[in-house]
């Protein structure tokens, strides 16, 4: 490849990227990053008005409403994006919820909610969008995993189970779809400070416990995930499949 070719490895010009959880801290930051490299971004969220507000500050982006746990909603969103853009090149599954509690205090309803959104939601969205990608013969699926798929933390039973499932789903779909031109990978952040995790981090002992386990000595920030997302969405990762790229400050070392 020529020098000019290498220079374009991360170029996402005119690629259509659909980001679920696009109204949240992680999804919105990833959306901004993909757009900065040329992608046409669609931010989708259960809170559609929030996604639209974020999209309004990104050139060429738009906001949509979706319930990632509802196949009809996921299918309708996919159809709308295809009708407007003709294709979907990148799917970022960033919708998620966070619940922590000691195992004996964990409510079944919270367990079911975490698994439904964090794992089943990825299945539902990827099934809907993946069908279009397979027809295209190309595409990139980027799942939001977690270091909790590899390491244990007290009070994380539901969250860790969901993210462990995401890791295995990523590997299974990576193996199934890579020969059809669709590459499935995941990003595994360390604990990231967002509005979603703020309540947990207000407990001084919880904050101390989180930070002391990260060799770099700080929690993640949403912007830390942008480089990994751009890499996995771009031609730079053309031979990468079924991987969980841990962006974790050394947490999984």
Coordinates of C-alpha atoms in Angstrom, one line a residue:
X1 CA 0.0 0.0 0.0
X2 CA 1.3 3.5 -0.9
X3 CA 1.9 6.2 1.7
X4 CA -1.3 7.9 0.6
X5 CA -3.2 4.7 1.1
X6 CA -2.0 4.3 4.6
X7 CA -3.0 7.9 5.3
X8 CA -6.6 7.0 4.5
X9 CA -6.8 3.9 6.7
X10 CA -8.9 5.7 9.3
X11 CA -10.9 7.7 6.8
X12 CA -14.7 7.1 7.3
X13 CA -15.9 9.6 4.7
X14 CA -19.5 9.0 3.7
X15 CA -19.8 5.8 5.8
X16 CA -23.1 5.5 7.6
X17 CA -22.7 4.8 11.3
X18 CA -25.7 4.0 13.5
X19 CA -25.0 4.4 17.2
X20 CA -27.5 3.1 19.8
X21 CA -27.4 4.7 23.2
X22 CA -26.5 7.8 21.2
X23 CA -28.0 10.1 23.7
X24 CA -25.8 8.8 26.5
X25 CA -22.2 9.8 27.4
X26 CA -20.5 6.9 25.7
X27 CA -22.6 6.7 22.6
X28 CA -22.6 10.5 22.0
X29 CA -18.9 10.7 22.3
X30 CA -18.3 7.8 20.0
X31 CA -20.7 9.4 17.5
X32 CA -18.8 12.7 17.6
X33 CA -15.6 10.8 17.0
X34 CA -16.8 8.9 14.0
X35 CA -18.3 12.0 12.5
X36 CA -14.9 13.8 12.9
X37 CA -13.4 11.1 10.7
X38 CA -16.1 11.7 8.0
X39 CA -18.9 9.3 8.9
X40 CA -22.5 10.2 8.5
X41 CA -23.8 9.5 12.0
X42 CA -27.3 8.5 13.2
X43 CA -27.7 8.6 17.0
X44 CA -30.5 6.5 18.3
X45 CA -31.8 6.3 21.9
X46 CA -34.8 5.3 23.9
X47 CA -34.8 9.1 24.7
X48 CA -35.1 10.2 21.1
X49 CA -35.2 13.9 22.0
X50 CA -31.9 13.6 23.8
X51 CA -30.3 11.8 20.8
X52 CA -31.7 14.6 18.5
X53 CA -30.2 17.2 20.7
X54 CA -26.8 15.6 20.6
X55 CA -27.0 15.1 16.9
X56 CA -27.9 18.7 16.4
X57 CA -24.4 19.7 17.4
X58 CA -22.7 17.2 14.9
X59 CA -22.5 18.1 11.3
X60 CA -24.7 15.9 9.1
X61 CA -25.9 13.8 12.1
X62 CA -29.5 13.1 13.0
X63 CA -31.3 11.6 16.0
X64 CA -33.7 8.7 16.1
X65 CA -35.8 6.9 18.7
X66 CA -35.3 3.2 19.3
X67 CA -36.0 0.6 22.0
X68 CA -33.2 -1.8 21.5
X69 CA -35.0 -4.6 23.3
X70 CA -38.0 -4.5 20.8
X71 CA -37.5 -6.2 17.5
X72 CA -40.2 -4.1 15.9
X73 CA -38.6 -0.9 17.0
X74 CA -35.1 -2.1 15.9
X75 CA -36.4 -3.2 12.5
X76 CA -38.3 0.1 12.0
X77 CA -35.2 2.1 12.8
X78 CA -33.1 0.0 10.4
X79 CA -35.6 0.5 7.7
X80 CA -35.6 4.3 8.2
X81 CA -31.9 4.6 8.1
X82 CA -31.7 2.4 5.0
X83 CA -34.4 4.5 3.3
X84 CA -32.6 7.7 4.1
X85 CA -29.0 6.6 3.5
X86 CA -29.2 3.5 1.3
X87 CA -26.9 1.4 3.6
X88 CA -25.5 1.0 7.1
X89 CA -21.8 0.5 7.2
X90 CA -21.2 0.6 11.0
X91 CA -23.3 -0.4 13.9
X92 CA -22.2 0.7 17.4
X93 CA -24.2 -1.0 20.2
X94 CA -23.7 1.5 23.0
X95 CA -27.1 1.3 24.7
X96 CA -26.8 -0.1 28.2
X97 CA -27.8 0.1 31.9
X98 CA -25.8 -0.3 35.1
X99 CA -27.1 -1.9 38.3
X100 CA -25.0 -2.9 41.3
X101 CA -26.1 -4.7 44.5
X102 CA -24.9 -7.4 46.8
X103 CA -26.0 -10.8 45.3
X104 CA -28.4 -11.5 48.1
X105 CA -30.0 -8.1 47.7
X106 CA -30.1 -8.1 43.9
X107 CA -33.7 -7.9 42.7
X108 CA -34.8 -10.3 40.0
X109 CA -36.3 -7.4 38.1
X110 CA -32.9 -5.6 38.1
X111 CA -31.2 -8.8 36.9
X112 CA -33.7 -9.1 34.1
X113 CA -33.4 -5.4 33.1
X114 CA -29.6 -5.5 32.9
X115 CA -29.6 -8.7 30.8
X116 CA -32.4 -7.5 28.6
X117 CA -30.8 -4.1 27.7
X118 CA -27.1 -5.0 27.8
X119 CA -27.2 -8.4 26.1
X120 CA -30.6 -9.0 24.4
X121 CA -30.5 -5.4 23.1
X122 CA -27.3 -6.1 21.3
X123 CA -28.8 -9.3 19.9
X124 CA -31.9 -7.6 18.7
X125 CA -30.1 -4.6 17.1
X126 CA -27.4 -6.7 15.5
X127 CA -29.9 -9.1 14.1
X128 CA -31.9 -6.3 12.4
X129 CA -28.9 -4.3 11.1
X130 CA -26.8 -7.4 10.4
X131 CA -29.3 -8.6 7.9
X132 CA -28.7 -5.5 5.9
X133 CA -25.0 -5.7 6.2
X134 CA -24.9 -9.3 5.0
X135 CA -26.9 -8.3 1.9
X136 CA -24.4 -5.5 1.3
X137 CA -21.5 -8.0 1.8
X138 CA -19.7 -5.7 4.2
X139 CA -20.1 -3.9 7.5
X140 CA -18.7 -3.4 11.0
X141 CA -20.4 -4.2 14.3
X142 CA -18.9 -2.7 17.4
X143 CA -20.3 -3.8 20.8
X144 CA -19.7 -2.0 24.1
X145 CA -18.4 -4.6 26.4
X146 CA -16.5 -4.2 29.7
X147 CA -13.6 -5.3 31.7
X148 CA -16.3 -7.0 33.8
X149 CA -16.3 -9.8 31.1
X150 CA -12.8 -10.8 32.4
X151 CA -12.5 -9.7 36.0
X152 CA -14.7 -10.0 39.0
X153 CA -16.0 -7.1 41.1
X154 CA -18.2 -7.3 44.2
X155 CA -21.8 -6.4 43.6
X156 CA -21.5 -6.7 39.8
X157 CA -23.3 -10.0 39.3
X158 CA -25.9 -8.8 36.8
X159 CA -23.7 -6.4 35.0
X160 CA -20.8 -8.8 34.7
X161 CA -23.1 -11.6 33.5
X162 CA -24.4 -9.3 30.8
X163 CA -21.0 -8.2 29.6
X164 CA -19.6 -11.7 29.7
X165 CA -22.5 -12.6 27.4
X166 CA -21.5 -9.6 25.1
X167 CA -18.0 -10.9 24.9
X168 CA -19.1 -14.4 23.8
X169 CA -21.7 -13.1 21.4
X170 CA -19.0 -10.9 19.8
X171 CA -16.8 -13.9 19.3
X172 CA -19.6 -16.2 18.0
X173 CA -20.9 -13.6 15.5
X174 CA -17.3 -12.7 14.5
X175 CA -16.7 -16.3 13.5
X176 CA -20.1 -16.6 11.8
X177 CA -20.1 -13.4 9.7
X178 CA -16.5 -12.6 8.9
X179 CA -16.5 -14.7 5.7
X180 CA -19.4 -12.6 4.6
X181 CA -17.6 -9.3 4.9
X182 CA -19.1 -8.3 8.3
X183 CA -16.6 -7.9 11.1
X184 CA -17.9 -8.0 14.7
X185 CA -15.7 -6.7 17.5
X186 CA -16.1 -5.1 20.9
X187 CA -14.6 -2.4 23.1
X188 CA -14.1 -3.3 26.7
X189 CA -13.8 -0.1 28.8
X190 CA -12.6 0.0 32.4
X191 CA -15.0 1.8 34.8
X192 CA -15.9 5.0 33.1
X193 CA -17.3 8.1 34.9
X194 CA -20.6 9.0 33.3
X195 CA -24.1 10.1 34.6
X196 CA -25.0 6.4 34.5
X197 CA -22.3 5.5 37.1
X198 CA -22.4 8.7 39.1
X199 CA -24.7 7.4 41.9
X200 CA -22.4 4.4 42.5
X201 CA -19.3 6.6 42.5
X202 CA -20.7 9.0 45.1
X203 CA -19.9 6.2 47.6
X204 CA -16.3 7.1 48.6
X205 CA -15.4 3.5 49.2
X206 CA -16.7 2.5 45.8
X207 CA -14.7 5.2 44.0
X208 CA -11.5 4.3 45.9
X209 CA -12.0 0.6 45.1
X210 CA -12.4 1.3 41.4
X211 CA -9.4 3.6 41.0
X212 CA -7.0 1.5 43.0
X213 CA -7.5 -1.5 40.7
X214 CA -6.5 0.5 37.6
X215 CA -2.7 0.7 37.2
X216 CA -2.9 4.1 35.4
X217 CA -4.6 5.5 38.5
X218 CA -7.7 7.0 37.1
X219 CA -11.1 6.0 35.7
X220 CA -11.9 6.0 32.1
X221 CA -13.5 9.0 30.3
X222 CA -15.9 8.7 27.3
X223 CA -13.3 10.2 25.0
X224 CA -10.9 7.3 25.8
X225 CA -13.1 5.1 23.6
X226 CA -13.1 7.2 20.5
X227 CA -9.8 5.9 19.1
X228 CA -10.8 2.3 19.5
X229 CA -14.2 2.9 17.9
X230 CA -12.6 4.7 14.9
X231 CA -10.1 1.9 14.5
X232 CA -12.7 -0.8 14.6
X233 CA -15.0 1.1 12.2
X234 CA -12.2 1.8 9.7
X235 CA -10.1 -0.1 7.1
X236 CA -7.3 -0.1 9.7
X237 CA -9.0 -3.1 11.4
X238 CA -9.6 -5.1 8.2
X239 CA -8.1 -8.3 9.7
X240 CA -9.5 -7.9 13.2
X241 CA -12.5 -10.0 14.1
X242 CA -14.2 -11.3 17.2
X243 CA -11.9 -9.3 19.5
X244 CA -12.6 -7.4 22.7
X245 CA -10.3 -4.4 22.6
X246 CA -9.8 -3.5 26.3
X247 CA -9.5 0.3 26.8
X248 CA -8.9 0.0 30.5
X249 CA -5.8 1.7 31.8
X250 CA -4.3 -1.7 32.6
X251 CA -7.2 -3.0 34.6
X252 CA -7.1 -6.5 32.9
X253 CA -3.3 -6.9 33.2

